Structure formats: structure tokens, C-alpha cells
Amino acid sequence: MSAQPGSELISLKQVGAESLWKGMWRLLEGRRLAYVGSMLGLGIAALGRSSVYLLLGFFIDDVLSSPDFAAQVPLVALGFIGLAVVQGFFTYLSGTLAGRTGEVVAERLRNYLYDHIQRLSFNFHDRTKTGELIQKVTSDVDAVRRFIAQEATQFGRIVTLFLANFAALFLLDGELAWLSVICVPITILMSIWFFKRISDAYEDFQNQDGVLSAVLQENLSGVRVVKAFARQEYEQNKFEKENYEKYERGRKLLIWHSTFWPLSDIITGAQMLFGYYIGAQMTISGQLSTGDYLSYITLLVWLIWPIRNLGRVIVEMSRGLVSFERVSRIIREEREPLEDGQASLPERLKGELVFENVSFEYEPNMPVLKDISFHVQPGQTVALLGSTGSGKTSLVSLLPRFYDYTSGRILLDGVELKDYPRRYLREQIGIVLQEPFLFSRTIRENLRYSVGREVDNADIEAAAADAAVHDVVLGFPKGYETIVGEKGVTLSGGQKQRITLARTLLKKPSLLILDDSTSAVDTETEASIRAALKRQLGGRTTFIIAHRIQSVMSADLILVFDKGRLVQQGTHAQLLEQDGIYREVFNIQTMIEHEVEREVASANQGQ
Ligand code: TTP
Ligand code: MG
């Protein structure tokens, strides 16, 4: 049986909010019967094993000395075979049931985590390293799987084996049975003491494992930068340092383990010797028959085995539990609600936007936008200009509610932005992010991604043409079926930008945001994109962030930012009249242009 994601995702919602054990129990939903069955199976197998030794004692004491010995032997032999079959069958059955439960739980947990992680806020992703998340979804989930498939059932097996053998021993001789388990409380106390230490050491180890996978992930993503600056050695050292730390923590973990094992072996070994000695004494004094003594010493072996392993399993279970706690911490993170907000939702936004004294900060007390006020009429084109880090991207990120502003008000079509559900805003607003990102799929699939359903080829091609990338795509041997990225063509920066632009245009959003989306495109192509946008936009409110004056001067409203403040606003003509940043930037850019023109002209004359 394989897990069916949809239905199971809902039932896992509370895993993180509850106690560890409740969470585990919830994870087993639908598999509980099978799981309990697997433990019972182990119990039956354990009973079968203990019975073998009792049968052995019976055989020596009663059958061997019996007059109709020949008639009883086949029966006893059949008994031995029967017990072996029972043991084998139930061990196999419980192994499969538990193993499959472990796989189902792991699959369920991975599906849930994947779904959950992509629904967490931008804030969560800002502060979490991708590599660490990957490690949790893989390594920690695997430790939970092992816990369920092996360690927890081992625990059950050990307890039943212990009880079964103890009961068998008790049948033989009550006093001897008690004398044979003196070491149990000592072993349990010691395991609990080690459990705490090993849990801590394992958590340290897993944390470092996360750091290491984050370093690896970042390094591989940035491999071009590493090569470009010939910083391989520096990166190698960084990796070696973290890797050594992981080795150190792994060593500490191993030291705890390897201190525990011999200690528990000494205690259980002493118990065994003590048992042999007492049993022998009792046999010599006639309290115990030879057959019973033989049964006793074999039973003792199988009584000590679970005691010895109990400690190990308790200690090993710490891994599964620590990993489960690490995973639960992600599950406890609040999801970003997509459907909140009460506004009645029109089919399309008109695009009137009012900012009233809006301030915003990513981190408390570190404002990035300060007291911003402006008014955009429906259908206007607004250009945002300002030096890097002045807060342009942050401002447009507020509109689809990637982040919520800290104070002030933003009204969209007369309704406060926080009253719109995030999903609605993200459907209505098309944003072309500053850093273009494409998936390793075909160009067609990448374009279609924004609408999430089948679209006419004509629409795809029209959007690509508006973004001035249609001809480029046709230039590839496989056209729109070309795969982008690792397994296909590597696109140039400008090509990527234009495809991400086409992706957003295809969605026909009612409000469009272009964050520096044509910075890697030459001026001529940019002009053609601008013309296409103008044609296509027709009355759609558009935000354009750009550094070139040419890209912004025809806008209906130009907003000039400086260190998080809106320092100037107006049209090109109005701003040119003011003494301020806009005129400075304009003068510098036109001067550079004139210089270039002059140089080109003189170079041409010289030819
Ligand atoms: P941005 O809003 O990214 O600045 P910008 O878009 O004007 O700059 P550029 O032209 O280079 O694109 O950043 C404003 C400040 O906010 C800056 O100090 C960095 C900070 N910031 C964060 O702390 N977290 C974030 O996620 C982002 C995007 C910015
Ligand atoms: Mg930016």
C-alpha cells in the first residue's frame, strides 16, 4: 500500500503541536493495526523461542528416562520443528509489517514537509538555509523511519522476549528467576543517563550535518563565482573546517556509545556468571534437576540478551526521537495563510493604489521603508528610481503581501491591502522578480507556469513576442521544447529576464510589477519591449523599477527613493525642474550618453 498524499496531509497538521509521542502516534494513522500486529508477531516469535528451551528441559528430564521413549521422540521432534516454524514465520511477518510502516511514515512525512515548507512565509525562508532544510527532509526523516521500522519494534521485541523468558524461568524456579534479573534496574538507570547524553551529542551532530549540507549546497549553487574568483582553496578550507567539526561531533557521539556498550556488557556479564553459579549450587544441592539446569542456562542467555539490548535500543532510540523533534520544529512553524482577509473580491483589480505613511522593516528596529506616501490612479505607469539598497524591491514586495508593512496604510481600490487574501493578490498581481529564476523544464512549461493550466500556443507565443524573446526561442533547435538549465541550454542573463517577463505577461495580471526586469537587455530591445508593453498594457497599473532614465521618463508618476525614504515624486518634466537626485541622475546619464556619442562620432571620422 502506498501513502495517498492528499488525505494524509490534513491529518498530519498537528504532528508538531503535540507531544512527541502523540505526534508519532498520529504519524502512524492508518498503519496502527499493522504496527501493533508487527509487535505482537515479535512477541509470538519470542514465545516460540522460549518454549524451545522449556521443551528441551522436558525432553532431557522426562522423555529420555521414560519407558516409551521411542514413541515420544517423534512427537518432541515435531514440537521442535513446529516451534521453529512459528518463530520464523512471525519474525518475517513482523519485520515486513514494521518495515513497510516505516516506509509509509517516511513517505508521508516527506510529502508533508515538502508541502509545508513551500507554504511557509518569506520570512521563514529568509532566515533558513536551503541545505539545512534538505538535510531535514532527507536525513532526519530517514532517522524517524529507522526508529519506527527497527528501534521501536526492537524495543517491543526486547520487552516481550524478556517477559516471556522471565515467565519461563519463573515456572522453573521463582527464586532463581528473581536472582537472575538483579541487574535490570541498574541497566535501565544507566541507559537513561546515557540516553540524555547521547541525545544531546546526536543533536549536535545533526546540527553540524545541516551546516555542512548548507555549505555544500551554497558552494555548488555558486560554483561559477567560486571559479571566477579562483577561490577554490578558500572554499575547500571552509568545507574542511565544517567537515572536521562534523567528524569531531561524530567522534564524541561514538565515544558515548562506546563507553556505554562495554559498561552494559560488564553488568550483564556479571549477572550471567552469578546466575550460572547460583544455578549450579542449586543443582548440586538437589534443588534443581539436571534438565532444569540445562533449560535454565539457555533461558538465562535469552533473558540476558534482551536486558543487554534494552540499553542499546534505548540509547539508539534517542536518534529517532531527536530527529523527529527537529522535523517537528519545522512543522510547528506557522504557515503563511493564503485565504485570509475579508474583502469581497472583484474579478479584476482596477489598480488604484494609495500609500499612507507606510513604514516597513524586515528585522525589528531596522526600518527599510520610512513614512512613504503616494497615490497612483488606475492604469498609471509608476516608475521607481533610487540607488541600490534604497528599498525599491522591498516596496513592491509589499503589494502581493510577500511581507506585511509595519505601520501606515496601503489601500488598493479603496480596500486595505491586509484585507485581501494573499492568494487573490498573487493571482491578480504579476511580478517579474529582480533575480530571474527558471525551472529545469522546457521553455513552454516555464512560460505556462504562471497560469498553471493548458494555454494556447498562440497566447504563449504572443507573450514571448511582447517580451521580445519569441525569435530567440525559435532560434533554438528545439524551439519552445528546449529544456532550460542543467540538462539543456544555458540561457544568457538577458534571455532569462525576457522569458521570466513573458511568463508574467502570459498571466495577464491586472497589476504588473517589473523589478529591474530589463537591466540585462540592450537599449534597443528594451525599447521594443516598452512599446509592446504600452500596446498590451492599455489601462493596467504598472510599476517599473529601473536604473536608466530612459526607461522611466515616460512614466505617469516617478518615485525617487533614497535610503528608504521617498524623496521626490512627479512626472519627468516636474522632477527636472526640481533641484534633487532626479535631475542629478538625469544630467549624469545624459552627459555619459553624449560622451559616448561624441566618441563614436570621432571614431567614425577617424576611419
Ligand atoms: P531592496 O529593497 O532590495 O533595495 P533596492 O531594490 O532598492 O536595491 P537594488 O536597486 O539593488 O535592487 O533593499 C533595501 C534594504 O532592505 C537593503 O538594506 C537590504 C534590505 N533587505 C533585507 O533585509 N531583506 C530582504 O529580503 C531584502 C530584499 C532587502
Ligand atoms: Mg531591488
XYZ file of C-alpha atoms in Angstrom, residues 126 148 151 215 348 364 381 384 391:
9
model
C 14.915 34.392 4.630
C 9.693 3.151 13.501
C 14.213 0.584 17.000
C 27.848 24.828 2.854
C -10.165 42.156 -11.723
C 12.692 44.823 14.324
C 2.586 53.631 -15.026
C 10.687 53.685 -9.102
C 14.114 49.971 -0.780
